[in-house]
Coordinates of C-alpha atoms in Angstrom, one line a residue:
X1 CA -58.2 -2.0 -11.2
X2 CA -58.8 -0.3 -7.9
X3 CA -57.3 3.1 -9.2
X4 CA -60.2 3.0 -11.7
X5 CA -63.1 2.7 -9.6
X6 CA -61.3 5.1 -7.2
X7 CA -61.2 7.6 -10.2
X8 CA -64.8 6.9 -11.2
X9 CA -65.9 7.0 -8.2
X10 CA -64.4 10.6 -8.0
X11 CA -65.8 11.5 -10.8
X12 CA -69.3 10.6 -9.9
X13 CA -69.3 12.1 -6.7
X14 CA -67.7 15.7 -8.6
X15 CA -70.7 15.4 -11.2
X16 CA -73.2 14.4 -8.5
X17 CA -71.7 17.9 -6.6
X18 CA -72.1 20.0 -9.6
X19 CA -75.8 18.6 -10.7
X20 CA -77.4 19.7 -7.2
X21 CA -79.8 22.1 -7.4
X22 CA -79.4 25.5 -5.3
X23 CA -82.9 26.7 -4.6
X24 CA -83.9 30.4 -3.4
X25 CA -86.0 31.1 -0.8
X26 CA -88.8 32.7 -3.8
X27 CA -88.3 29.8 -6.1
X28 CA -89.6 27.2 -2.7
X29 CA -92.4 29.4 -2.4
X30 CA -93.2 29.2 -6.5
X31 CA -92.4 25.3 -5.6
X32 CA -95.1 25.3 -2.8
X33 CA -97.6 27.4 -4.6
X34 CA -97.6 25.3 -7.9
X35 CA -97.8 22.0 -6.3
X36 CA -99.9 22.4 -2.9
X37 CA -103.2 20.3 -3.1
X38 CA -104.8 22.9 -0.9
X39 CA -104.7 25.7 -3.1
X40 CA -105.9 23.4 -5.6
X41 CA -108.9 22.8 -3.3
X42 CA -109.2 26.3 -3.2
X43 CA -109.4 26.9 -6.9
X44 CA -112.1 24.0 -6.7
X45 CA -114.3 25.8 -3.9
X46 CA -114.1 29.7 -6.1
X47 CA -115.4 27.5 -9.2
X48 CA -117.9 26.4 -7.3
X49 CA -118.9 29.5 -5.6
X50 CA -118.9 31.0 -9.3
X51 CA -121.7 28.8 -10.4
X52 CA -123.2 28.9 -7.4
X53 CA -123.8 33.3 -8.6
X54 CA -124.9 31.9 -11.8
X55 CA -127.0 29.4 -10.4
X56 CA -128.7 32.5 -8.2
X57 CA -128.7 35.2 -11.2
X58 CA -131.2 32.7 -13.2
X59 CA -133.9 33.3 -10.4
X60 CA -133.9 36.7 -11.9
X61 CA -135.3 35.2 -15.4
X62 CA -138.4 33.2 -16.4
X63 CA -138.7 29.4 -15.3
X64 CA -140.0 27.0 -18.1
X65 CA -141.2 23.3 -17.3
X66 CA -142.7 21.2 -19.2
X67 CA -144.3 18.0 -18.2
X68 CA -146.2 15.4 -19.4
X69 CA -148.5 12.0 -18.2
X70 CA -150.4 9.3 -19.1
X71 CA -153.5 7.6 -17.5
X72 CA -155.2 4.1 -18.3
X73 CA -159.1 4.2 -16.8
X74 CA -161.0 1.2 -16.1
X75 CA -163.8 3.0 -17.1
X76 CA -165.9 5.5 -19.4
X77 CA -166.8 9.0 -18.4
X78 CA -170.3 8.8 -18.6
X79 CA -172.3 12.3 -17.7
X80 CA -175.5 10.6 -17.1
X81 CA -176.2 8.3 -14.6
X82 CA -178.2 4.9 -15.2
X83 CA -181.2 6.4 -13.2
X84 CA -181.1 9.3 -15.2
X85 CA -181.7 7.8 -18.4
X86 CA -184.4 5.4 -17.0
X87 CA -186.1 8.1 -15.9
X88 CA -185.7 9.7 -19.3
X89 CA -187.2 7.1 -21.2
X90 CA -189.9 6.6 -18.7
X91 CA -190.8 10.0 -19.6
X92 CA -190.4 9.2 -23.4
X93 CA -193.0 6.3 -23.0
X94 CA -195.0 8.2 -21.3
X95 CA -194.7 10.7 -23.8
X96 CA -194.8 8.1 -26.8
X97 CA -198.2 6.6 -24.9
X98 CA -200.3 10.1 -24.5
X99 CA -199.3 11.2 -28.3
X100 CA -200.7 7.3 -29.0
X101 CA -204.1 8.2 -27.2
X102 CA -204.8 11.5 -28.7
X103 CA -203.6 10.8 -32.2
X104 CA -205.4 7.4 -32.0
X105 CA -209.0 8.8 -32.9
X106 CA -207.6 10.9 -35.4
X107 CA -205.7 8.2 -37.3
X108 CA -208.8 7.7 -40.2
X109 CA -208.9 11.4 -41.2
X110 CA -205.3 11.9 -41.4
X111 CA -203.2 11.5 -45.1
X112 CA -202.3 7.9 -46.1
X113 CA -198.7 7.2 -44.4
X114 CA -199.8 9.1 -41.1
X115 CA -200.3 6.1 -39.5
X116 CA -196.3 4.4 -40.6
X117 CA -195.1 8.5 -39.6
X118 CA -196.7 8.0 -36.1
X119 CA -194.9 4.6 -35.6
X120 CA -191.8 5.9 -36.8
X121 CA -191.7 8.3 -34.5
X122 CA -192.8 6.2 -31.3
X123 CA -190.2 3.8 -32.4
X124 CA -187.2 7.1 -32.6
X125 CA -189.0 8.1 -28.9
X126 CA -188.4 4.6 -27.9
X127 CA -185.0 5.0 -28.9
X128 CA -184.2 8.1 -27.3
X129 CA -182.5 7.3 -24.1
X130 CA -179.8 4.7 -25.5
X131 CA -178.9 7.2 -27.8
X132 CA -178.3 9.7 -24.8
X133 CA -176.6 7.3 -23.3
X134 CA -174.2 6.8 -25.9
X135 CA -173.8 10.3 -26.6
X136 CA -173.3 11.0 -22.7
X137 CA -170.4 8.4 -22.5
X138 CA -166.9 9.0 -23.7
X139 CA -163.9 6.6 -23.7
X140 CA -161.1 8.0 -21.5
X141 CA -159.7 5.0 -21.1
X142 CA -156.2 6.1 -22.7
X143 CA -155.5 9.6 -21.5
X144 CA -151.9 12.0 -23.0
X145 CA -151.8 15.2 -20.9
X146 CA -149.0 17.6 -21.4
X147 CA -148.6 21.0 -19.7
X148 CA -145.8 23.7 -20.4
X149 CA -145.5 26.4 -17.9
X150 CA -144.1 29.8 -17.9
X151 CA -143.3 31.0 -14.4
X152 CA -141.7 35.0 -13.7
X153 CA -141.3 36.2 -10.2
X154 CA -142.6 40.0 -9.6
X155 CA -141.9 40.7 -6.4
X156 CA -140.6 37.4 -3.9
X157 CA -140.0 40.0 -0.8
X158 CA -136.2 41.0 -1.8
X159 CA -135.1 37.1 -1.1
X160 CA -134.1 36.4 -4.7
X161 CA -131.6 39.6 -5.2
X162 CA -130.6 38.9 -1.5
X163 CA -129.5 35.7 -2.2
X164 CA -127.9 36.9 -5.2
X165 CA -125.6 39.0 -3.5
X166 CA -125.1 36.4 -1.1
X167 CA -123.6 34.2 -3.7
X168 CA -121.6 37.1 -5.0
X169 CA -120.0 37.9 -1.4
X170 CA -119.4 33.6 -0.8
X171 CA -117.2 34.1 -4.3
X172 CA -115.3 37.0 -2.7
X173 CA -114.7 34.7 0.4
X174 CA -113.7 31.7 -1.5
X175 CA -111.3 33.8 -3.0
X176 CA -110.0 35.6 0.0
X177 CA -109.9 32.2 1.7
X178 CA -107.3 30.9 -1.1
X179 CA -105.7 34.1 -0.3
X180 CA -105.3 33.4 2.9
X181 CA -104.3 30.2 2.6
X182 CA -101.5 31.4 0.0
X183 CA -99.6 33.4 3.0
X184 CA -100.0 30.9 5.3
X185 CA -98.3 28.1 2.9
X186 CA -95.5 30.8 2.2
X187 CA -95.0 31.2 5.6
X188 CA -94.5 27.3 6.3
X189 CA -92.4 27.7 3.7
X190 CA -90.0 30.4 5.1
X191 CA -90.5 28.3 8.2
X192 CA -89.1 25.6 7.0
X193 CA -86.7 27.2 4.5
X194 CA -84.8 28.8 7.2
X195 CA -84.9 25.6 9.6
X196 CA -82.8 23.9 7.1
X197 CA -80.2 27.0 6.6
X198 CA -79.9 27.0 10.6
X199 CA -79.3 23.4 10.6
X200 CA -76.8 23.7 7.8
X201 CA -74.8 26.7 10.0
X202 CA -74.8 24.2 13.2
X203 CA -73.7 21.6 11.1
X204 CA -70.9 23.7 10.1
X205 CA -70.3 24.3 13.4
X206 CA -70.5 20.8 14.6
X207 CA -68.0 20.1 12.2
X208 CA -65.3 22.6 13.0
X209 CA -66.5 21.8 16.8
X210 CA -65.3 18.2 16.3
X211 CA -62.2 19.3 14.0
X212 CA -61.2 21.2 17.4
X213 CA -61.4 18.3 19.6
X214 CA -59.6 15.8 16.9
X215 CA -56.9 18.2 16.6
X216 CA -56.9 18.5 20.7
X217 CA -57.1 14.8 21.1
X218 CA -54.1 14.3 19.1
X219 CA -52.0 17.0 21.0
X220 CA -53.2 15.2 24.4
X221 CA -52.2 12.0 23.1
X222 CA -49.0 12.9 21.7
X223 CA -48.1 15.1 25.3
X224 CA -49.4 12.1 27.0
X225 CA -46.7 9.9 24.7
X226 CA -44.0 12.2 26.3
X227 CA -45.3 12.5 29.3
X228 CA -46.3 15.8 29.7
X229 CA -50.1 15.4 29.9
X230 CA -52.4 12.9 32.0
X231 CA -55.1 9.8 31.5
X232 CA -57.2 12.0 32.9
X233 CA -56.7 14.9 30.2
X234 CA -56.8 12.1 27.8
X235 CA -60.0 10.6 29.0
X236 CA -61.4 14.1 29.4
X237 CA -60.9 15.0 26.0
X238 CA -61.8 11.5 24.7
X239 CA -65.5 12.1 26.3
X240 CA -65.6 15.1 24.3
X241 CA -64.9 14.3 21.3
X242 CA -68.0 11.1 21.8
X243 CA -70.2 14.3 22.9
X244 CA -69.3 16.0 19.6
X245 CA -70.2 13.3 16.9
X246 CA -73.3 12.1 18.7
X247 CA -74.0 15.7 18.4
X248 CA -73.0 16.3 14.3
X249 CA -74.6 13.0 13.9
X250 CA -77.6 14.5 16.0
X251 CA -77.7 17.8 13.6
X252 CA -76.9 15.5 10.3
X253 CA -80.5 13.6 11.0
X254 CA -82.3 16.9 11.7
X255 CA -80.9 18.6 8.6
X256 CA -82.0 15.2 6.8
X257 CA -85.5 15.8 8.3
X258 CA -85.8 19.2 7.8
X259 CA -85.0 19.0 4.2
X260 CA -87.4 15.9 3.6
X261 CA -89.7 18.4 5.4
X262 CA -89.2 21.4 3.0
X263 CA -89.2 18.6 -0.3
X264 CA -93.0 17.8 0.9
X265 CA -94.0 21.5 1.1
X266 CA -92.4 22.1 -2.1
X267 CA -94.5 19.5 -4.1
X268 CA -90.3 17.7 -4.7
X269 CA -89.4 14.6 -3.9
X270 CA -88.9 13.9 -0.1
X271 CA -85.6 12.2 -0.9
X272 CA -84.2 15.2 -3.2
X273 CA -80.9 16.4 -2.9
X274 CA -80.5 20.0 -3.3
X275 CA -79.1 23.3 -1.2
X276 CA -80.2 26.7 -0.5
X277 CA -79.0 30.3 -1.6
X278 CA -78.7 31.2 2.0
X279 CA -76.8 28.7 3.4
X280 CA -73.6 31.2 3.0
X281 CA -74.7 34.5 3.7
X282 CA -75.5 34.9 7.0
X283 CA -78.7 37.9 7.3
X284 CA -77.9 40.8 9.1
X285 CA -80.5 42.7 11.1
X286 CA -83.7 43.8 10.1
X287 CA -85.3 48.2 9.8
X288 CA -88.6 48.0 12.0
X289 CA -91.4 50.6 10.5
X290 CA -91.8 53.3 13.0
X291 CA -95.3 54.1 11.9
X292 CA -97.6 51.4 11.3
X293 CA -101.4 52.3 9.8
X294 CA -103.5 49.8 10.8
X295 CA -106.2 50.6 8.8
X296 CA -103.8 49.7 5.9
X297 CA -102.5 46.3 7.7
X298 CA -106.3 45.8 8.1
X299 CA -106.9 46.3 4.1
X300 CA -104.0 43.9 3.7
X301 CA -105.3 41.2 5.8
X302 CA -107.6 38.7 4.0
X303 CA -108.9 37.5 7.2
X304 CA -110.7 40.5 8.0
X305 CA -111.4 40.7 4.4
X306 CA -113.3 36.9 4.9
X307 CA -114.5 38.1 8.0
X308 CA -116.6 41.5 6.3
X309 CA -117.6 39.6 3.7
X310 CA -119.0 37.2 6.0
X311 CA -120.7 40.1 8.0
X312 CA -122.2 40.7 4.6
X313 CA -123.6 37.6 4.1
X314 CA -125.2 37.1 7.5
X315 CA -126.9 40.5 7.1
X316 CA -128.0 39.3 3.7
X317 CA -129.5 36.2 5.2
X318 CA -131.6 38.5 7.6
X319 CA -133.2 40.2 4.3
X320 CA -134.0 36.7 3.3
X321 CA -135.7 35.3 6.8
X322 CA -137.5 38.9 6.4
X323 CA -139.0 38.0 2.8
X324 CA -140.9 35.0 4.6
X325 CA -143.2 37.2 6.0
X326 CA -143.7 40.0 3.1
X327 CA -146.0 39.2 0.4
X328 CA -145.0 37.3 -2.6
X329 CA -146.3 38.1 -6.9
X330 CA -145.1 36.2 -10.3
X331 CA -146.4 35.8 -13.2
X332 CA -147.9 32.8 -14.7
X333 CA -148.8 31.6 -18.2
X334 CA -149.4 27.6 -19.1
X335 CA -150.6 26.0 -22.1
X336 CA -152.0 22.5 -22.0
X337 CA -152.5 19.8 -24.5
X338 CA -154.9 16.3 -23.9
X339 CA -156.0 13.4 -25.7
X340 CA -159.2 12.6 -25.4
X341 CA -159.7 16.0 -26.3
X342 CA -161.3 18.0 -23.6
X343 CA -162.3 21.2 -25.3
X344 CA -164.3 19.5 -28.0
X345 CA -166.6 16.4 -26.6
X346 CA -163.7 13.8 -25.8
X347 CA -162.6 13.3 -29.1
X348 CA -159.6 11.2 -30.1
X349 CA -156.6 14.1 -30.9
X350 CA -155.0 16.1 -29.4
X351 CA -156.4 19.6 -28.4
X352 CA -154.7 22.4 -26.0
X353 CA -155.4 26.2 -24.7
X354 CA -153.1 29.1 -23.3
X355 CA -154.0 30.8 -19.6
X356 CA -152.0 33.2 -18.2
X357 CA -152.3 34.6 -14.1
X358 CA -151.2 36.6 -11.4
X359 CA -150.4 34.8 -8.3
X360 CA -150.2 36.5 -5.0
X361 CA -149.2 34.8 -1.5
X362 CA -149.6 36.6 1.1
X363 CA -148.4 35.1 4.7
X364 CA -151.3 35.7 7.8
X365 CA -150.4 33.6 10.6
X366 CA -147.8 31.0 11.5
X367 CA -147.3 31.5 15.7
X368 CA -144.3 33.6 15.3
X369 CA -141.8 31.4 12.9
X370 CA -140.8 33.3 10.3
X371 CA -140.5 36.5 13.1
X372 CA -138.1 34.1 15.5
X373 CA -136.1 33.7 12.3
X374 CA -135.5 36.8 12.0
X375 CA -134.7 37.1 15.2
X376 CA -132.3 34.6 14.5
X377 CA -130.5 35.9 11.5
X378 CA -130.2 39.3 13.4
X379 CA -128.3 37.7 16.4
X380 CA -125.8 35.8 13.9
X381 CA -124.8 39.1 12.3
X382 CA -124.2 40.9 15.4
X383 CA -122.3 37.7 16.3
X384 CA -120.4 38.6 13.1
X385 CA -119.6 42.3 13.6
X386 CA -117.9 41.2 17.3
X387 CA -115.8 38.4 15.6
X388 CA -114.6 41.1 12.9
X389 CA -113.7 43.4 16.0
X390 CA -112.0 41.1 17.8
X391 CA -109.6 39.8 14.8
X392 CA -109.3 43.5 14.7
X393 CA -107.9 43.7 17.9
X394 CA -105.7 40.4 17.7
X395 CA -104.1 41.6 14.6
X396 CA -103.3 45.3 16.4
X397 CA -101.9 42.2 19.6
X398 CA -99.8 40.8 16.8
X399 CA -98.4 43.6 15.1
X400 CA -97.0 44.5 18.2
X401 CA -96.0 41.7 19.0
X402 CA -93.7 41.5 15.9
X403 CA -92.3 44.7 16.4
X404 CA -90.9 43.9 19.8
X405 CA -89.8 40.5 18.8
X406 CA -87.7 42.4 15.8
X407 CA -86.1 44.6 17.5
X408 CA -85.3 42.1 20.4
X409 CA -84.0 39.7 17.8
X410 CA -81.8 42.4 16.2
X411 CA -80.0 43.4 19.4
X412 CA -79.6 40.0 20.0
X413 CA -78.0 39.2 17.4
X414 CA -75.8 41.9 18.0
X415 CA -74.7 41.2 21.2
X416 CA -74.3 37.3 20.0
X417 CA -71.5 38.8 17.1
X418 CA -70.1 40.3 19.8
X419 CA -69.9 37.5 22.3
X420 CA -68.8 35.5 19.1
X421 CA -65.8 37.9 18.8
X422 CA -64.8 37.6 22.6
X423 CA -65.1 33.6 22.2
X424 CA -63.3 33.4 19.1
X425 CA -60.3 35.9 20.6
X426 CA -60.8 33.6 24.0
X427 CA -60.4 30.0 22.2
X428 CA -57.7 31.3 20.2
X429 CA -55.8 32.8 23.3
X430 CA -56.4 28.9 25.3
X431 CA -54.8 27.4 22.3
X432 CA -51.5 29.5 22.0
X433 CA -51.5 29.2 26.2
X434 CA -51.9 25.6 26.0
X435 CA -49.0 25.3 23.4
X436 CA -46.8 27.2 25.9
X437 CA -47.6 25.2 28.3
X438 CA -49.3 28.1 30.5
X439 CA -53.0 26.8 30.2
X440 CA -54.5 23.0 30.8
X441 CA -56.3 20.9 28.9
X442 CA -59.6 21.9 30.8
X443 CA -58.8 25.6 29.9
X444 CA -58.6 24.7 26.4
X445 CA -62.1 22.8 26.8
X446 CA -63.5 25.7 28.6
X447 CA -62.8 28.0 25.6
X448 CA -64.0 25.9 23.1
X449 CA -66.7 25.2 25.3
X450 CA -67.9 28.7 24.9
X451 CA -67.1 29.4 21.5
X452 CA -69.7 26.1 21.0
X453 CA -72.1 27.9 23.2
X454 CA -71.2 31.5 21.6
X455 CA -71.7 30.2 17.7
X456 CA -74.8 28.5 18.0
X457 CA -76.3 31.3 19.9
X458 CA -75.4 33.3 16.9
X459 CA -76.8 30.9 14.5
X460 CA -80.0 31.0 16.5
X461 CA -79.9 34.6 16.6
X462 CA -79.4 35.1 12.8
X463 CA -82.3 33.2 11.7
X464 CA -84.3 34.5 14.9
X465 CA -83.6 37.8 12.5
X466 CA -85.3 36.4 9.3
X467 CA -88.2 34.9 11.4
X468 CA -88.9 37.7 13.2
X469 CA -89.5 40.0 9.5
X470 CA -91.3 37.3 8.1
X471 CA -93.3 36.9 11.1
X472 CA -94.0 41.2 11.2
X473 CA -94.8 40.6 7.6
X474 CA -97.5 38.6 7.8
X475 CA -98.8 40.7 11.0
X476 CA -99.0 44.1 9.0
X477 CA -100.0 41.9 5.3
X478 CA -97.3 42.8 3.3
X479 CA -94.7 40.1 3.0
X480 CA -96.3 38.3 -0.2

């Protein structure tokens, strides 16, 4: 029974082995760029900016609104006051009385029916001012007004195709921004990706580092057996070989970390098990350009990019402070619609009419604010241009920089596969001398000792190598 879980236990740990998945350093970076949130955010903010140029092309075209209301009154229109109509039909009577006195005489020589003609008529006279005042008074109680306007800007002092541009230069910087963002997530990623490779070398190297001292301790103890070596080699070597697995279990938990680290960056699962394509080919030293054009490491940068485009902008938003204080023409056209009707005696239906204007606004006097903004505006572009020449500079800092720290890191790591060789050639020499019984235990230690010290100054030295061209990529923009 125990032979059978042995065996499947072997066999699930060979199947385990063979399904791990080897990643490269460009398949991480496809990993990081598929699944980072950021550039997702990014992809959010050019959308935006693209409707946001949209948005600021319609100020170019005709506005239409339409709107509509209603009203209750309490009371009537009434065009006549109450005085007014007294005093009319005092006049009326007045009017009605004089015709009565000088028709009076006359009444016996007129036709038959005169007289019933004159009454009639005093009586319509009489009647006169109720009839104004009904005719004077209109029910507005319920009141429909609806308007549709038609509004084209002429001439709004350049502000409208300033801010056009404005939106077209913010969609160029939300995509250089993404840009930018892309590198500096691929670098993190080569960070990271060649953090875990180190770690994997010095765990290598802890490994055979303790596989040396094992080996050691059980010549010590076996010499000690026969009495050839002492406690104190055998304690010596004992402290040792403590030192070394608290040190691979040391670089075991960082290679752990380092790889949870790379899994998040990735978009995988923290917890995934998988290796790297590098972690056996050591890389070997790097060709430094001779001749750098820093106009073209400049084109290739997206933060100068942002930064222009931002310059841009700024100078933009000085066109539009300036359009405050220039004159501003559109053209206008409404039609309106009531109920009462207004355009033929308050009548009950609806009823409308078309007007179409010019307006002009032209700014006199305001105590300086729209001129202070301007001001304003000015000063933040200047601002601008010195920001875009100091990143200038930086960048020319940090292609430098780059250079030297290449070619430091490539004679490093030549002189570290030399002093490799000599440590190797020296730990190999303390072992056949302490077989032989010519060297001591503490020469042995020495030797390995330095070939400890030797390998992970290589280790260090070999992915100083990758670092450093990834780092003078990004410094001269070409590395992605």
């Amino acid at each position: 029974m125990k032979k059978r879980i042995s065996l499947c236990m072997l066999l699930f740990c060979c199947f385990s082995g063979f399904a791990q998945t080897v990643f490269t350093l460009d398949s991480c970076r496809n990993m990081a760029l598929e699944n980072n949130k950021k550039l997702r955010m990014a992809d959010e903010n050019i959308r935006a900016a693209g409707y946001e140029k949209k948005s600021a092309f319609a100020n170019f075209l005709p506005g239409i609104d339409a709107s509509g209301s209603y009203l209750y009154n309490s009371k009537d229109l009434r065009l006549i006051s109450d005085q007014q109509i007294t005093n009319i039909g005092n006049s009326l009577q007045h009017i009605g009385g004089t015709l009565g006195e000088v028709l009076g005489p006359l009444l016996p020589l007129l036709p038959p029916g005169s007289q019933q003609a004159i009454g009639g008529l005093q009586s319509a006279v009489g009647e006169l001012p109720a009839k104004i005042k009904d005719a004077t008074t209109f029910d507005i109680q319920n009141m429909w007004i609806g308007t549709v306007s038609v509004k084209q800007p002429l001439f709004m002092g350049g502000k409208i195709i300033a801010y056009h541009q404005i939106t077209k230069f913010a969609e160029e910087l939300a995509i250089s921004m993404k840009n930018t963002a892309v590198k500096d997530l691929i670098l993190n990623v080569d960070q990271a990706y060649w953090q875990v490779v180190s770690l994997v070398y010095k765990k290598q190297m802890a490994d055979s580092y303790l596989a040396l001292l094992e080996k050691l301790t059980q010549d010590v103890d076996a010499m000690y057996e026969v009495g050839v070596a002492t406690k104190s080699d055998q304690l010596t070597v004992a402290v040792k070989l403590n030192e070394a697995h608290i040190a691979v279990t040391k670089v075991n938990d960082g290679l752990v970390l380092s790889k949870m680290l790379l899994a998040q960056i990735c978009g995988m699962p923290i917890a995934a098990d998988y290796a790297l394509a590098d972690e056996m080919t050591p890389p070997s030293p790097v060709a430094v350009p001779t001749n750098v054009n820093m106009n073209e490491v400049y084109s290739h940068r997206y933060e100068i990019k942002s930064l222009e485009l931002a310059t841009k902008i700024y100078g933009k938003k000085e066109v539009i402070a300036r359009s405050a204080m220039l004159p501003q023409l559109a053209l206008m056209g409404n039609y309106m619609v009531t109920n009462p009707n207004l355009f033929n005696g308050f009548n009950k239906n609806f009823s409308g009419m078309f007007s179409v204007g010019v307006g002009l606004s032209v700014p006199l006097w305001n105590w300086g604010k729209d001129f202070y903004k301007v001001k304003a505006a000015k000063a933040e572009t200047r601002s601008a241009i010195l920001k875009l020449e100091d990143a200038k500079e930086m960048i020319d800092l940090q292609v430098n920089q780059a250079i030297f720290r290449v070619n430091e890191s490539n004679k490093t790591l030549l002189m570290t596969i030399s002093n490799m060789n000599k440590a190797e050639e020296n730990l190999q020499n303390a072992q056949i001398g302490y077989q032989e019984g010519v060297l001591t235990t503490q020469n042995v230690l020495e030797a390995q000792t330095a070939w400890l010290k030797a390998q992970a100054e290589k280790i260090d030295a070999e992915i100083g190598v990758k670092l450093s061209e990834v780092y003078l990529s990004k410094a001269i923009g070409k590395n992605f």
